[in-house]
């Protein structure tokens, strides 16, 4: 089932099956990361400006932050012809079935420049014995994995963003294939082109959002399901990708350095803030959340 608005709802969060938090972190090595084309508003003006050494050291700091949070990081090797492959939130949507089966649903990338990335993730997860769901990848509608589809913390419930990279119509098939309800969120600002640029689910009760990026019906759904909302100010959300932060454990929040107001609100809400620099990756329109994939 997919849900567009509050009045469509026929379930409550408590009634949904619990789902454990993913504990595996996958990152793509950053050796060939670059801005060589423009497929989102942030990349414009940044072609050829990436400092490769800086990018590598920022990537290593992010990896260290996950390790410091007690998680183990697996790496997949990037390819010279795929400069955005480092953003490994986008090629798949990992899932955990109620019977404990682990799988990934493969994306159908929006831009031809990134289409070649998906196969490396299929091979990686296939070799590990994950169930591979490829109907979306073979279909006509675009879908960009965990850029747009975010699991509610602790429950079998998916949030589905659409409007720029992912098509709304794809979510019916995803709901069917994964046997999960999906709450749809229309996006309206091209600088917030993936759901993970404006919604960061911190725990079952709390979300960090940039409200102006959502269509009204979706924003109402977000406010309904999260009794605690932290709003990032426009400058931090737009320039520093504050909402592209990530909490791997419901306690620590890894976030781009300099999100002063957001960080104060996070600390007040009881989170521990870990600031890292991702500004080389911001040139390509991505930050913390985009640079890793959480897996079961
Ligand atoms: N340059 C990449 C693109 O436009 C950035 C992807 C960022 N990923 C994300 N999950 N928001 O596709």
Tab-separated table of C-alpha atoms and ligand atoms in Angstrom:
chain	number	residue	atom	x	y	z
A	1	UNK	CA	0.000	0.000	0.000
A	2	UNK	CA	1.140	3.549	-0.717
A	3	UNK	CA	-0.183	6.574	1.158
A	4	UNK	CA	-0.228	10.160	-0.130
A	5	UNK	CA	-1.932	11.970	2.714
A	6	UNK	CA	-3.013	11.759	6.323
A	7	UNK	CA	-6.647	10.996	5.424
A	8	UNK	CA	-5.499	7.833	3.537
A	9	UNK	CA	-3.999	6.247	6.640
A	10	UNK	CA	-5.486	2.952	7.831
A	11	UNK	CA	-2.757	1.846	10.256
A	12	UNK	CA	-0.889	3.146	13.262
A	13	UNK	CA	2.849	2.954	13.783
A	14	UNK	CA	2.536	0.688	16.828
A	15	UNK	CA	0.650	-1.904	14.791
A	16	UNK	CA	3.522	-2.341	12.288
A	17	UNK	CA	6.091	-5.104	12.789
A	18	UNK	CA	9.258	-4.034	14.562
A	19	UNK	CA	12.444	-4.063	12.488
A	20	UNK	CA	15.929	-4.052	13.923
A	21	UNK	CA	18.351	-1.285	13.043
A	22	UNK	CA	20.834	-2.116	10.246
A	23	UNK	CA	24.358	-2.444	11.605
A	24	UNK	CA	26.551	-2.853	8.519
A	25	UNK	CA	28.077	0.179	6.805
A	26	UNK	CA	29.084	-0.032	3.156
A	27	UNK	CA	31.213	2.711	1.614
A	28	UNK	CA	32.571	3.062	-1.921
A	29	UNK	CA	36.251	4.020	-2.139
A	30	UNK	CA	36.691	7.656	-3.273
A	31	UNK	CA	39.679	7.223	-5.618
A	32	UNK	CA	37.881	8.310	-8.788
A	33	UNK	CA	35.400	10.723	-7.206
A	34	UNK	CA	35.110	13.894	-9.301
A	35	UNK	CA	32.635	16.374	-10.733
A	36	UNK	CA	32.799	15.828	-14.492
A	37	UNK	CA	29.136	16.471	-15.420
A	38	UNK	CA	26.135	18.318	-13.996
A	39	UNK	CA	23.046	16.291	-12.998
A	40	UNK	CA	21.899	18.345	-10.002
A	41	UNK	CA	21.795	22.040	-9.111
A	42	UNK	CA	24.758	21.783	-6.701
A	43	UNK	CA	27.158	20.463	-9.339
A	44	UNK	CA	26.775	23.515	-11.598
A	45	UNK	CA	30.010	25.520	-11.518
A	46	UNK	CA	31.955	22.723	-9.813
A	47	UNK	CA	33.153	20.702	-12.802
A	48	UNK	CA	36.889	20.163	-12.430
A	49	UNK	CA	37.163	21.731	-8.952
A	50	UNK	CA	37.471	18.637	-6.753
A	51	UNK	CA	40.670	18.368	-4.720
A	52	UNK	CA	41.247	14.598	-4.830
A	53	UNK	CA	43.563	14.417	-1.819
A	54	UNK	CA	41.179	16.425	0.314
A	55	UNK	CA	38.270	14.286	-0.809
A	56	UNK	CA	40.157	11.117	0.147
A	57	UNK	CA	40.983	12.420	3.592
A	58	UNK	CA	37.403	13.639	4.199
A	59	UNK	CA	36.121	10.228	3.155
A	60	UNK	CA	38.574	8.545	5.558
A	61	UNK	CA	37.352	10.778	8.403
A	62	UNK	CA	33.785	9.709	7.728
A	63	UNK	CA	34.837	6.079	7.776
A	64	UNK	CA	36.671	6.659	11.078
A	65	UNK	CA	33.538	8.261	12.536
A	66	UNK	CA	31.535	5.109	11.833
A	67	UNK	CA	34.233	2.941	13.344
A	68	UNK	CA	34.302	5.218	16.416
A	69	UNK	CA	30.540	4.631	16.746
A	70	UNK	CA	31.301	0.911	16.968
A	71	UNK	CA	30.260	-0.091	13.436
A	72	UNK	CA	32.309	-2.049	10.974
A	73	UNK	CA	32.731	-0.594	7.493
A	74	UNK	CA	32.887	-2.731	4.345
A	75	UNK	CA	34.273	-1.202	1.166
A	76	UNK	CA	33.364	-1.590	-2.464
A	77	UNK	CA	35.902	-0.415	-5.072
A	78	UNK	CA	34.972	2.573	-7.243
A	79	UNK	CA	35.573	2.682	-11.017
A	80	UNK	CA	37.377	5.311	-13.058
A	81	UNK	CA	34.434	5.896	-15.410
A	82	UNK	CA	31.890	6.388	-12.584
A	83	UNK	CA	32.831	9.557	-10.625
A	84	UNK	CA	29.617	9.545	-8.524
A	85	UNK	CA	29.893	5.907	-7.436
A	86	UNK	CA	31.160	7.072	-4.031
A	87	UNK	CA	27.549	8.064	-3.257
A	88	UNK	CA	26.555	4.528	-2.415
A	89	UNK	CA	23.163	5.388	-0.932
A	90	UNK	CA	21.680	5.492	-4.407
A	91	UNK	CA	22.221	2.224	-6.280
A	92	UNK	CA	20.161	-0.037	-4.004
A	93	UNK	CA	17.616	-0.145	-1.204
A	94	UNK	CA	18.606	-2.794	1.364
A	95	UNK	CA	15.766	-4.545	3.195
A	96	UNK	CA	15.092	-7.130	5.880
A	97	UNK	CA	12.041	-9.357	5.445
A	98	UNK	CA	9.940	-10.391	8.430
A	99	UNK	CA	11.325	-13.930	8.110
A	100	UNK	CA	14.871	-12.556	8.456
A	101	UNK	CA	15.809	-12.697	4.750
A	102	UNK	CA	18.265	-9.940	3.817
A	103	UNK	CA	18.055	-8.396	0.378
A	104	UNK	CA	18.584	-5.387	-1.822
A	105	UNK	CA	16.237	-3.832	-4.337
A	106	UNK	CA	18.211	-2.499	-7.303
A	107	UNK	CA	17.720	1.093	-8.472
A	108	UNK	CA	17.016	2.418	-11.914
A	109	UNK	CA	19.210	5.500	-11.965
A	110	UNK	CA	17.835	8.792	-13.241
A	111	UNK	CA	20.971	9.893	-15.115
A	112	UNK	CA	22.652	7.863	-17.858
A	113	UNK	CA	26.002	8.916	-16.349
A	114	UNK	CA	25.282	6.820	-13.225
A	115	UNK	CA	23.442	3.854	-14.752
A	116	UNK	CA	26.589	1.703	-14.840
A	117	UNK	CA	27.030	1.798	-11.057
A	118	UNK	CA	24.164	-0.547	-10.164
A	119	UNK	CA	25.730	-3.724	-11.505
A	120	UNK	CA	28.705	-3.491	-9.108
A	121	UNK	CA	26.325	-3.396	-6.155
A	122	UNK	CA	24.276	-6.274	-7.558
A	123	UNK	CA	27.447	-8.341	-7.834
A	124	UNK	CA	28.626	-7.346	-4.356
A	125	UNK	CA	25.361	-8.296	-2.626
A	126	UNK	CA	24.739	-11.294	-4.866
A	127	UNK	CA	28.102	-12.787	-3.875
A	128	UNK	CA	27.131	-12.392	-0.212
A	129	UNK	CA	23.895	-14.330	-0.758
A	130	UNK	CA	21.446	-11.438	-0.482
A	131	UNK	CA	18.085	-11.721	-2.235
A	132	UNK	CA	18.268	-9.451	-5.290
A	133	UNK	CA	15.035	-7.719	-6.373
A	134	UNK	CA	15.517	-6.418	-9.921
A	135	UNK	CA	12.002	-5.623	-11.164
A	136	UNK	CA	12.412	-1.876	-10.599
A	137	UNK	CA	15.818	-1.847	-12.322
A	138	UNK	CA	14.250	-3.588	-15.324
A	139	UNK	CA	11.134	-1.394	-15.382
A	140	UNK	CA	10.389	2.023	-16.862
A	141	UNK	CA	10.223	4.176	-13.716
A	142	UNK	CA	13.275	5.704	-12.100
A	143	UNK	CA	14.184	5.031	-8.482
A	144	UNK	CA	17.371	6.045	-6.638
A	145	UNK	CA	17.546	3.720	-3.648
A	146	UNK	CA	18.225	5.235	-0.251
A	147	UNK	CA	18.572	8.689	-1.769
A	148	UNK	CA	14.776	8.712	-1.871
A	149	UNK	CA	13.554	5.720	0.149
A	150	UNK	CA	14.188	5.825	3.898
A	151	UNK	CA	13.242	3.199	6.477
A	152	UNK	CA	11.390	4.431	9.517
A	153	UNK	CA	13.556	3.732	12.524
A	154	UNK	CA	12.607	0.467	14.210
A	155	UNK	CA	9.524	-0.365	12.091
A	156	UNK	CA	8.714	-1.999	8.756
A	157	UNK	CA	7.609	1.285	7.205
A	158	UNK	CA	9.180	3.096	4.285
A	159	UNK	CA	9.202	6.814	3.433
A	160	UNK	CA	9.286	7.396	-0.330
A	161	UNK	CA	10.425	10.708	-1.814
A	162	UNK	CA	9.686	11.563	-5.426
A	163	UNK	CA	9.685	14.468	-7.851
A	164	UNK	CA	13.227	14.893	-9.134
A	165	UNK	CA	15.077	11.544	-9.230
A	166	UNK	CA	12.452	8.968	-8.349
A	167	UNK	CA	9.046	8.646	-9.975
A	168	UNK	CA	6.003	8.453	-7.709
A	169	UNK	CA	4.566	5.532	-9.675
A	170	UNK	CA	7.482	3.206	-8.796
A	171	UNK	CA	6.442	2.905	-5.151
A	172	UNK	CA	3.447	0.619	-5.814
A	173	UNK	CA	5.797	-2.041	-7.145
A	174	UNK	CA	8.264	-1.510	-4.285
A	175	UNK	CA	5.482	-1.823	-1.704
A	176	UNK	CA	4.382	-5.083	-3.338
A	177	UNK	CA	7.875	-6.564	-3.704
A	178	UNK	CA	8.966	-5.719	-0.148
A	179	UNK	CA	5.527	-6.193	1.433
A	180	UNK	CA	5.713	-2.870	3.243
A	181	UNK	CA	3.523	0.256	3.501
A	182	UNK	CA	5.041	3.375	1.937
A	183	UNK	CA	4.367	7.005	2.887
A	184	UNK	CA	4.893	9.236	-0.149
A	185	UNK	CA	6.602	12.602	0.068
A	186	UNK	CA	6.559	14.921	-2.944
A	187	UNK	CA	9.632	17.156	-3.182
A	188	UNK	CA	9.406	20.647	-4.634
A	189	UNK	CA	12.812	22.363	-4.555
A	190	UNK	CA	15.493	21.253	-7.057
A	191	UNK	CA	18.277	21.842	-4.508
A	192	UNK	CA	16.587	19.213	-2.322
A	193	UNK	CA	16.380	16.666	-5.105
A	194	UNK	CA	16.623	13.515	-2.975
A	195	UNK	CA	14.581	12.830	0.165
A	196	UNK	CA	17.819	12.385	2.140
A	197	UNK	CA	18.611	16.079	1.576
A	198	UNK	CA	15.575	17.230	3.591
A	199	UNK	CA	14.581	14.344	5.914
A	200	UNK	CA	16.905	12.685	8.406
A	201	UNK	CA	15.241	10.044	10.573
A	202	UNK	CA	17.077	10.086	13.898
A	203	UNK	CA	15.014	7.596	15.907
A	204	UNK	CA	11.468	6.239	15.988
A	205	UNK	CA	10.174	9.552	17.400
A	206	UNK	CA	12.541	12.164	16.004
A	207	UNK	CA	13.304	13.612	12.580
A	208	UNK	CA	15.510	16.445	11.389
A	209	UNK	CA	13.839	18.178	8.438
A	210	UNK	CA	13.926	21.162	6.111
A	211	UNK	CA	10.161	21.781	5.893
A	212	UNK	CA	10.098	24.043	2.805
A	213	UNK	CA	11.367	21.192	0.593
A	214	UNK	CA	8.138	19.176	0.974
A	215	UNK	CA	4.715	19.331	-0.653
A	216	UNK	CA	2.083	20.111	2.039
A	217	UNK	CA	0.454	16.635	2.202
A	218	UNK	CA	3.808	14.986	2.758
A	219	UNK	CA	4.877	17.465	5.399
A	220	UNK	CA	1.665	16.672	7.266
A	221	UNK	CA	2.562	12.969	7.210
A	222	UNK	CA	6.051	13.703	8.563
A	223	UNK	CA	4.643	15.809	11.404
A	224	UNK	CA	2.087	13.113	12.197
A	225	UNK	CA	4.587	10.264	12.510
A	226	UNK	CA	7.387	12.152	14.269
A	227	UNK	CA	6.254	13.748	17.549
A	228	UNK	CA	9.699	15.358	17.834
A	229	UNK	CA	10.795	17.469	14.876
A	230	UNK	CA	14.031	19.441	14.573
A	231	UNK	CA	13.962	22.006	11.771
A	232	UNK	CA	17.230	22.930	10.077
A	233	UNK	CA	17.528	26.604	9.116
A	234	UNK	CA	17.581	27.311	5.387
A	235	UNK	CA	21.276	28.190	5.063
A	236	UNK	CA	22.465	25.077	6.890
A	237	UNK	CA	20.053	22.845	4.968
A	238	UNK	CA	20.830	24.329	1.552
A	239	UNK	CA	24.556	25.092	1.745
A	240	UNK	CA	25.740	22.534	4.312
A	241	UNK	CA	23.294	19.667	3.735
A	242	UNK	CA	22.373	19.619	7.442
A	243	UNK	CA	19.536	17.145	6.813
A	244	UNK	CA	21.915	14.780	5.022
A	245	UNK	CA	23.265	13.929	8.471
A	246	UNK	CA	23.070	10.366	9.706
A	247	UNK	CA	22.470	8.697	13.034
A	248	UNK	CA	23.697	5.110	12.868
A	249	UNK	CA	22.465	4.273	16.366
A	250	UNK	CA	19.865	6.797	17.545
A	251	UNK	CA	22.483	8.446	19.782
A	252	UNK	CA	25.296	9.824	17.624
A	253	UNK	CA	24.617	12.114	14.681
A	254	UNK	CA	27.308	12.511	12.021
A	255	UNK	CA	26.893	15.834	10.218
A	256	UNK	CA	28.753	18.269	7.965
A	257	UNK	CA	30.859	20.729	9.969
A	258	UNK	CA	29.386	24.152	10.692
A	259	UNK	CA	25.666	23.415	11.106
A	260	UNK	CA	25.635	25.535	14.259
A	261	UNK	CA	21.901	25.974	14.889
A	262	UNK	CA	21.059	22.428	13.861
A	263	UNK	CA	23.746	21.089	16.177
A	264	UNK	CA	22.439	23.088	19.155
A	265	UNK	CA	18.972	21.670	18.557
A	266	UNK	CA	20.376	18.134	18.225
A	267	UNK	CA	22.330	18.462	21.465
A	268	UNK	CA	19.293	19.859	23.249
A	269	UNK	CA	17.308	16.830	22.059
A	270	UNK	CA	19.929	14.559	23.640
A	271	UNK	CA	22.033	13.545	20.617
A	272	UNK	CA	25.807	13.482	20.446
A	273	UNK	CA	26.994	15.474	17.432
A	274	UNK	CA	30.021	14.349	15.391
A	275	UNK	CA	31.075	17.015	12.904
A	276	UNK	CA	33.111	16.113	9.846
A	277	UNK	CA	34.074	17.959	6.668
A	278	UNK	CA	32.496	16.737	3.453
A	279	UNK	CA	32.829	19.931	1.440
A	280	UNK	CA	34.564	18.253	-1.508
A	281	UNK	CA	31.507	15.997	-1.791
A	282	UNK	CA	29.075	18.891	-1.351
A	283	UNK	CA	30.407	20.075	-4.730
A	284	UNK	CA	28.675	17.029	-6.227
A	285	UNK	CA	25.482	17.498	-4.200
A	286	UNK	CA	26.119	14.934	-1.480
A	287	UNK	CA	27.260	14.675	2.127
A	288	UNK	CA	27.274	12.147	4.970
A	289	UNK	CA	24.076	10.215	4.331
A	290	UNK	CA	24.794	9.808	0.609
A	291	UNK	CA	28.300	8.466	1.198
A	292	UNK	CA	27.318	5.232	2.903
A	293	UNK	CA	24.726	2.490	2.765
A	294	UNK	CA	23.381	0.828	5.909
A	295	UNK	CA	22.818	-2.902	5.519
A	296	UNK	CA	21.539	-5.827	7.541
B	1	LIG	N1	26.197	13.739	-7.871
B	1	LIG	C1	25.319	12.761	-7.305
B	1	LIG	C2	24.014	12.766	-8.071
B	1	LIG	O1	23.583	13.811	-8.495
B	1	LIG	C3	25.094	13.009	-5.856
B	1	LIG	C4	24.272	11.971	-5.166
B	1	LIG	C5	23.971	12.289	-3.746
B	1	LIG	N2	23.311	11.237	-3.113
B	1	LIG	C6	22.271	11.330	-2.264
B	1	LIG	N3	21.858	10.259	-1.685
B	1	LIG	N4	21.649	12.467	-2.076
B	1	LIG	O2	23.394	11.768	-8.294
